[in-house]
Coordinates of C-alpha atoms in Angstrom, one line a residue:
M1 CA 5.7 -24.3 -15.7
K2 CA 7.9 -27.1 -17.0
F3 CA 6.2 -30.0 -18.7
P4 CA 6.7 -33.5 -17.1
N5 CA 8.5 -34.6 -20.3
P6 CA 9.9 -32.8 -23.4
Y7 CA 7.5 -32.2 -26.2
T8 CA 8.1 -31.2 -29.9
L9 CA 6.7 -28.2 -31.7
L10 CA 4.6 -30.6 -33.9
Q11 CA 3.1 -32.2 -30.8
I12 CA 2.2 -28.9 -29.2
A13 CA 0.7 -27.6 -32.5
E14 CA -1.5 -30.8 -32.7
L15 CA -2.7 -30.3 -29.1
I16 CA -4.0 -26.8 -29.8
N17 CA -4.8 -27.5 -33.5
C18 CA -2.8 -24.6 -35.0
Q19 CA -0.2 -24.0 -37.7
F20 CA 3.5 -23.7 -36.8
I21 CA 6.8 -22.4 -38.2
G22 CA 9.9 -24.3 -37.4
D23 CA 11.4 -27.8 -37.2
D24 CA 8.8 -30.5 -36.4
N25 CA 11.1 -31.8 -33.6
F26 CA 12.0 -28.4 -32.2
P27 CA 12.1 -29.0 -28.4
V28 CA 9.3 -27.5 -26.1
L29 CA 10.0 -27.9 -22.4
G30 CA 7.4 -25.7 -20.7
M31 CA 5.3 -22.5 -20.8
N32 CA 5.7 -19.2 -19.0
E33 CA 4.8 -15.6 -18.9
I34 CA 7.1 -13.1 -20.5
H35 CA 8.8 -12.0 -17.3
V36 CA 10.0 -15.5 -16.3
V37 CA 10.5 -17.3 -19.7
E38 CA 13.6 -19.4 -20.4
A39 CA 14.9 -21.3 -23.4
G40 CA 12.4 -24.1 -24.2
D41 CA 9.4 -22.2 -23.0
I42 CA 6.3 -21.1 -24.8
V43 CA 5.2 -17.5 -24.4
F44 CA 2.0 -16.1 -25.8
V45 CA 1.4 -12.7 -27.4
D46 CA -1.8 -11.4 -28.9
H47 CA -1.2 -7.6 -29.4
P48 CA 1.1 -5.9 -31.9
K49 CA 2.4 -3.7 -29.2
Y50 CA 4.1 -6.7 -27.5
Y51 CA 5.2 -8.7 -30.6
D52 CA 8.8 -7.5 -30.5
K53 CA 9.1 -8.1 -26.8
A54 CA 7.9 -11.7 -27.1
L55 CA 9.9 -12.5 -30.2
N56 CA 13.1 -11.1 -28.7
S57 CA 12.5 -12.7 -25.2
A58 CA 14.3 -15.7 -23.8
A59 CA 11.4 -17.9 -24.9
T60 CA 12.1 -20.1 -27.9
I61 CA 8.5 -20.8 -28.8
I62 CA 6.1 -17.9 -29.5
L63 CA 2.4 -18.5 -29.6
I64 CA 1.2 -15.5 -31.7
N65 CA -1.8 -14.4 -33.7
K66 CA 0.1 -13.2 -36.8
E67 CA 2.4 -14.9 -39.2
V68 CA 5.7 -13.1 -38.8
D69 CA 9.4 -13.8 -39.6
C70 CA 10.6 -16.5 -37.2
P71 CA 13.7 -15.4 -35.3
E72 CA 16.7 -17.7 -35.7
G73 CA 16.7 -20.6 -33.2
K74 CA 13.0 -20.3 -32.4
G75 CA 9.7 -21.7 -33.4
L76 CA 6.3 -20.1 -33.9
L77 CA 2.8 -21.4 -33.1
I78 CA 0.3 -19.4 -35.3
S79 CA -3.1 -19.1 -33.5
D80 CA -6.2 -17.0 -34.1
D81 CA -6.5 -16.7 -30.3
P82 CA -3.3 -17.2 -28.3
F83 CA -5.0 -16.5 -25.0
R84 CA -7.5 -19.3 -25.6
D85 CA -4.8 -21.7 -26.7
F86 CA -2.5 -20.9 -23.8
N87 CA -5.4 -21.9 -21.5
K88 CA -5.8 -25.1 -23.5
L89 CA -2.2 -26.0 -22.7
T90 CA -2.7 -25.2 -19.1
N91 CA -5.8 -27.5 -19.0
H92 CA -3.9 -30.2 -20.7
F93 CA -0.7 -30.1 -18.6
K94 CA -2.2 -28.9 -15.3
P95 CA -5.9 -29.7 -15.1
F96 CA -7.9 -29.0 -12.0
K97 CA -8.2 -32.0 -9.8
A98 CA -11.0 -32.0 -7.2
A99 CA -10.2 -32.8 -3.6
T100 CA -11.6 -35.8 -1.9
S101 CA -10.5 -35.0 1.6
S102 CA -9.5 -32.0 3.8
I103 CA -5.9 -33.1 3.7
S104 CA -4.8 -34.7 0.4
D105 CA -3.1 -38.1 0.6
S106 CA -0.4 -36.6 -1.7
A107 CA 0.5 -33.8 0.8
I108 CA 3.8 -34.1 2.7
I109 CA 3.9 -32.7 6.2
G110 CA 7.2 -32.5 8.1
A111 CA 8.0 -33.5 11.6
N112 CA 6.5 -31.6 14.5
S113 CA 4.3 -29.5 12.3
V114 CA 0.8 -28.8 13.6
I115 CA -2.3 -28.6 11.4
Q116 CA -5.2 -27.2 13.4
P117 CA -8.8 -28.3 12.7
N118 CA -10.8 -27.2 9.7
C119 CA -7.8 -26.6 7.4
F120 CA -7.7 -27.6 3.8
I121 CA -4.4 -29.0 2.4
G122 CA -4.5 -29.6 -1.4
H123 CA -2.8 -32.0 -3.7
H124 CA 1.1 -32.2 -3.7
V125 CA 1.4 -29.5 -1.0
V126 CA 4.7 -29.7 0.9
I127 CA 4.9 -28.4 4.5
G128 CA 8.3 -28.4 6.3
E129 CA 9.1 -29.1 9.9
N130 CA 8.0 -27.2 13.0
C131 CA 5.2 -25.3 11.2
T132 CA 2.0 -24.2 12.8
I133 CA -1.0 -23.9 10.5
H134 CA -4.0 -22.4 12.4
S135 CA -7.6 -23.2 11.8
N136 CA -9.5 -22.5 8.6
V137 CA -6.4 -22.0 6.5
S138 CA -6.7 -23.1 2.9
I139 CA -3.6 -24.2 1.1
Y140 CA -4.2 -24.9 -2.6
D141 CA -2.5 -27.5 -4.7
D142 CA 1.3 -27.5 -5.2
T143 CA 2.1 -24.9 -2.5
V144 CA 5.5 -25.3 -0.9
I145 CA 6.1 -24.2 2.7
G146 CA 9.5 -24.3 4.4
N147 CA 10.4 -25.0 8.0
N148 CA 9.4 -23.0 11.1
V149 CA 6.5 -21.2 9.3
T150 CA 3.4 -19.9 11.1
I151 CA 0.2 -19.2 9.2
H152 CA -2.8 -17.8 11.1
A153 CA -6.5 -18.5 10.8
G154 CA -8.4 -17.7 7.6
T155 CA -5.4 -17.3 5.3
V156 CA -5.6 -18.6 1.7
L157 CA -2.5 -19.6 -0.2
G158 CA -2.7 -20.4 -4.0
A159 CA -6.0 -18.8 -5.2
N160 CA -6.1 -17.9 -8.9
A161 CA -4.3 -14.9 -10.4
F162 CA -6.4 -11.9 -11.1
Y163 CA -5.7 -11.9 -14.8
Y164 CA -8.5 -11.5 -17.4
K165 CA -9.1 -10.8 -21.1
N166 CA -12.0 -8.5 -21.9
R167 CA -14.1 -10.2 -24.6
P168 CA -17.5 -9.0 -26.0
E169 CA -19.3 -11.7 -24.1
G170 CA -17.5 -11.0 -20.8
F171 CA -14.2 -11.4 -19.0
D172 CA -12.2 -14.5 -19.8
R173 CA -9.8 -15.7 -17.1
L174 CA -6.2 -16.8 -17.8
K175 CA -5.9 -20.0 -16.0
S176 CA -3.3 -20.3 -13.2
C177 CA -0.9 -23.3 -13.1
G178 CA 1.9 -21.8 -10.9
R179 CA 2.6 -22.2 -7.2
V180 CA 3.0 -20.3 -4.0
V181 CA 6.4 -20.8 -2.3
I182 CA 6.9 -19.8 1.4
E183 CA 10.5 -20.1 2.6
D184 CA 11.8 -20.8 6.2
H185 CA 10.9 -18.7 9.2
V186 CA 8.1 -16.8 7.6
D187 CA 5.1 -15.7 9.6
I188 CA 1.8 -14.9 7.9
G189 CA -1.1 -13.3 9.8
A190 CA -4.8 -13.9 9.8
N191 CA -7.0 -13.5 6.7
C192 CA -4.1 -13.0 4.2
T193 CA -4.4 -14.0 0.6
I194 CA -1.4 -14.9 -1.6
D195 CA -2.3 -15.8 -5.2
R196 CA -0.4 -18.5 -7.1
G197 CA 1.7 -17.6 -10.1
V198 CA 0.1 -17.8 -13.5
T199 CA 2.9 -20.2 -14.7
G200 CA 5.7 -19.5 -12.2
D201 CA 5.9 -19.0 -8.4
T202 CA 4.6 -16.3 -6.0
T203 CA 7.4 -16.3 -3.4
I204 CA 7.8 -15.1 0.1
R205 CA 11.5 -15.4 1.0
E206 CA 13.1 -16.4 4.3
G207 CA 12.4 -14.5 7.5
S208 CA 9.7 -12.2 6.2
K209 CA 6.7 -11.3 8.4
L210 CA 3.2 -10.5 7.2
D211 CA 0.5 -8.9 9.4
N212 CA -3.2 -9.6 9.0
Q213 CA -5.4 -8.9 5.9
I214 CA -2.6 -8.6 3.3
Q215 CA -3.1 -9.4 -0.4
I216 CA -0.2 -10.4 -2.6
G217 CA -0.7 -10.9 -6.3
H218 CA 0.4 -13.5 -8.7
D219 CA 4.1 -14.0 -9.5
T220 CA 5.2 -11.4 -7.0
V221 CA 8.4 -12.0 -5.0
I222 CA 8.8 -10.7 -1.5
G223 CA 12.5 -10.7 -0.4
K224 CA 14.1 -11.8 2.8
K225 CA 13.3 -10.2 6.2
C226 CA 10.6 -7.9 4.8
L227 CA 7.9 -6.4 7.2
I228 CA 4.4 -5.9 5.8
A229 CA 1.8 -4.3 8.0
S230 CA -1.9 -4.9 7.8
Q231 CA -4.2 -4.1 4.8
V232 CA -1.3 -3.8 2.3
G233 CA -2.2 -4.7 -1.3
I234 CA 0.6 -5.7 -3.7
A235 CA -0.3 -6.5 -7.3
G236 CA 1.1 -9.2 -9.5
C237 CA 4.6 -9.4 -10.9
V238 CA 6.2 -7.1 -8.3
V239 CA 9.7 -7.6 -7.0
V240 CA 10.2 -6.5 -3.4
E241 CA 13.9 -6.8 -2.5
D242 CA 15.2 -7.7 0.9
E243 CA 14.4 -5.9 4.2
V244 CA 11.7 -3.6 2.8
T245 CA 9.0 -2.3 5.2
F246 CA 5.4 -1.6 4.1
W247 CA 3.3 0.1 6.8
G248 CA -0.5 -0.2 6.8
Q249 CA -2.7 0.2 3.8
V250 CA 0.1 0.7 1.2
G251 CA -1.0 -0.1 -2.3
C252 CA 1.4 -1.2 -5.1
T253 CA 0.8 -1.4 -8.8
S254 CA 2.0 -4.4 -10.9
G255 CA 5.3 -5.0 -12.5
V256 CA 7.5 -2.7 -10.4
T257 CA 10.6 -3.2 -8.2
I258 CA 11.0 -1.9 -4.7
G259 CA 14.7 -1.6 -3.8
K260 CA 16.4 -3.1 -0.7
K261 CA 15.6 -1.5 2.7
A262 CA 13.0 0.9 1.3
V263 CA 10.4 2.0 3.7
L264 CA 6.8 2.8 2.6
L265 CA 4.8 4.9 5.1
A266 CA 1.2 4.2 5.7
K267 CA -1.4 4.7 3.0
S268 CA 1.2 5.3 0.3
G269 CA 0.5 4.4 -3.3
I270 CA 3.3 2.9 -5.4
S271 CA 2.9 3.7 -9.1
K272 CA 6.5 3.1 -10.3
S273 CA 9.7 1.3 -9.2
L274 CA 11.5 2.8 -6.2
E275 CA 15.1 2.9 -5.2
G276 CA 16.2 1.1 -2.1
G277 CA 17.5 2.7 1.1
K278 CA 15.0 5.5 1.1
S279 CA 11.7 6.3 2.9
Y280 CA 8.6 7.1 0.8
F281 CA 5.2 8.6 1.4
G282 CA 2.1 9.8 -0.5
V283 CA 0.0 9.1 -3.5
P284 CA 2.0 8.6 -5.7
A285 CA 4.7 7.6 -3.3
E286 CA 7.8 9.9 -3.4
D287 CA 10.9 10.5 -1.3
I288 CA 9.6 11.5 2.1
R289 CA 11.8 14.6 2.3
L290 CA 10.4 15.9 -1.0
K291 CA 6.9 15.0 0.0
Y292 CA 7.1 16.8 3.3
K293 CA 8.4 19.9 1.6
E294 CA 5.5 19.8 -0.8
L295 CA 3.0 19.4 2.0
A296 CA 4.6 22.3 3.9
S297 CA 4.3 24.5 0.8
I298 CA 0.7 23.5 0.3
R299 CA -0.1 24.7 3.9
Q300 CA 1.2 28.1 3.0
I301 CA -1.2 28.6 0.1
P302 CA -3.9 30.3 2.2
E303 CA -1.4 32.8 3.6
V304 CA -0.1 33.5 0.0
L305 CA -3.7 34.0 -1.2
E306 CA -4.5 36.4 1.7
L307 CA -1.3 38.3 0.9
L308 CA -2.2 38.6 -2.8
K309 CA -5.7 39.9 -1.8
S310 CA -4.3 42.6 0.5
K311 CA -2.1 44.0 -2.3
K312 CA -5.1 44.5 -4.7

């Protein structure tokens, strides 16, 4: 998320009441998660395991819970609870704003687009031309939808990321201030759920087609002309490259990349990044040729056992 205007390191430190290391006027332009940070962004880190990754990232302001050497050309915000203070910044720059109507006055809806009854269209939503939004669709604030998009009944775009910190008193949610972006010629089936990015965008690229009852997690990017069958669940921060096919009930862990033109057969479980141009099956998903050989070998186990018994 980029701030509406540039801020200084001193101003941000005053907002969250923390110490800082660096020039008072060091520029702060936004805040983002580690996988999407750019120069001028704040990134937070609260575990020693990830200190080096955050300090060496593209982010130039690190919100951290330990006083460390400040890398050249960067600034530090020293906090006893970076998770809490990251949420404070989200609340300040992107506070929740309650709706006062089913379709916000700030929403922009293009020519020849149809919004069926009982839909909710939030603040600053943009819907392009020639779209059809069927009944009972909920489109949360800041969602961007391109031209010639169809969204079927009951789908929800822009719910919170499933991202929590486990504290002694219970789970603490990391607040979401990102968006959902749906490009041109995308079809989305009934009762799908596409979560907003924590600070960036969850994106469905041009020409992709989603069946019913699909869940896509925060900050995930679905490439162009992908086909996703029903009951697929894709976790957050996944990159699905162009022309990938997911058949029914595939599950995918977070933070992995699925290469271009990969095919995932039904009920497969993705636990790691997969190369493009291959077909995969199983839990965990593996190259289909290797998996079928493995299954064929397993079927021979009873015969092998009987043979061993006969030789005793």
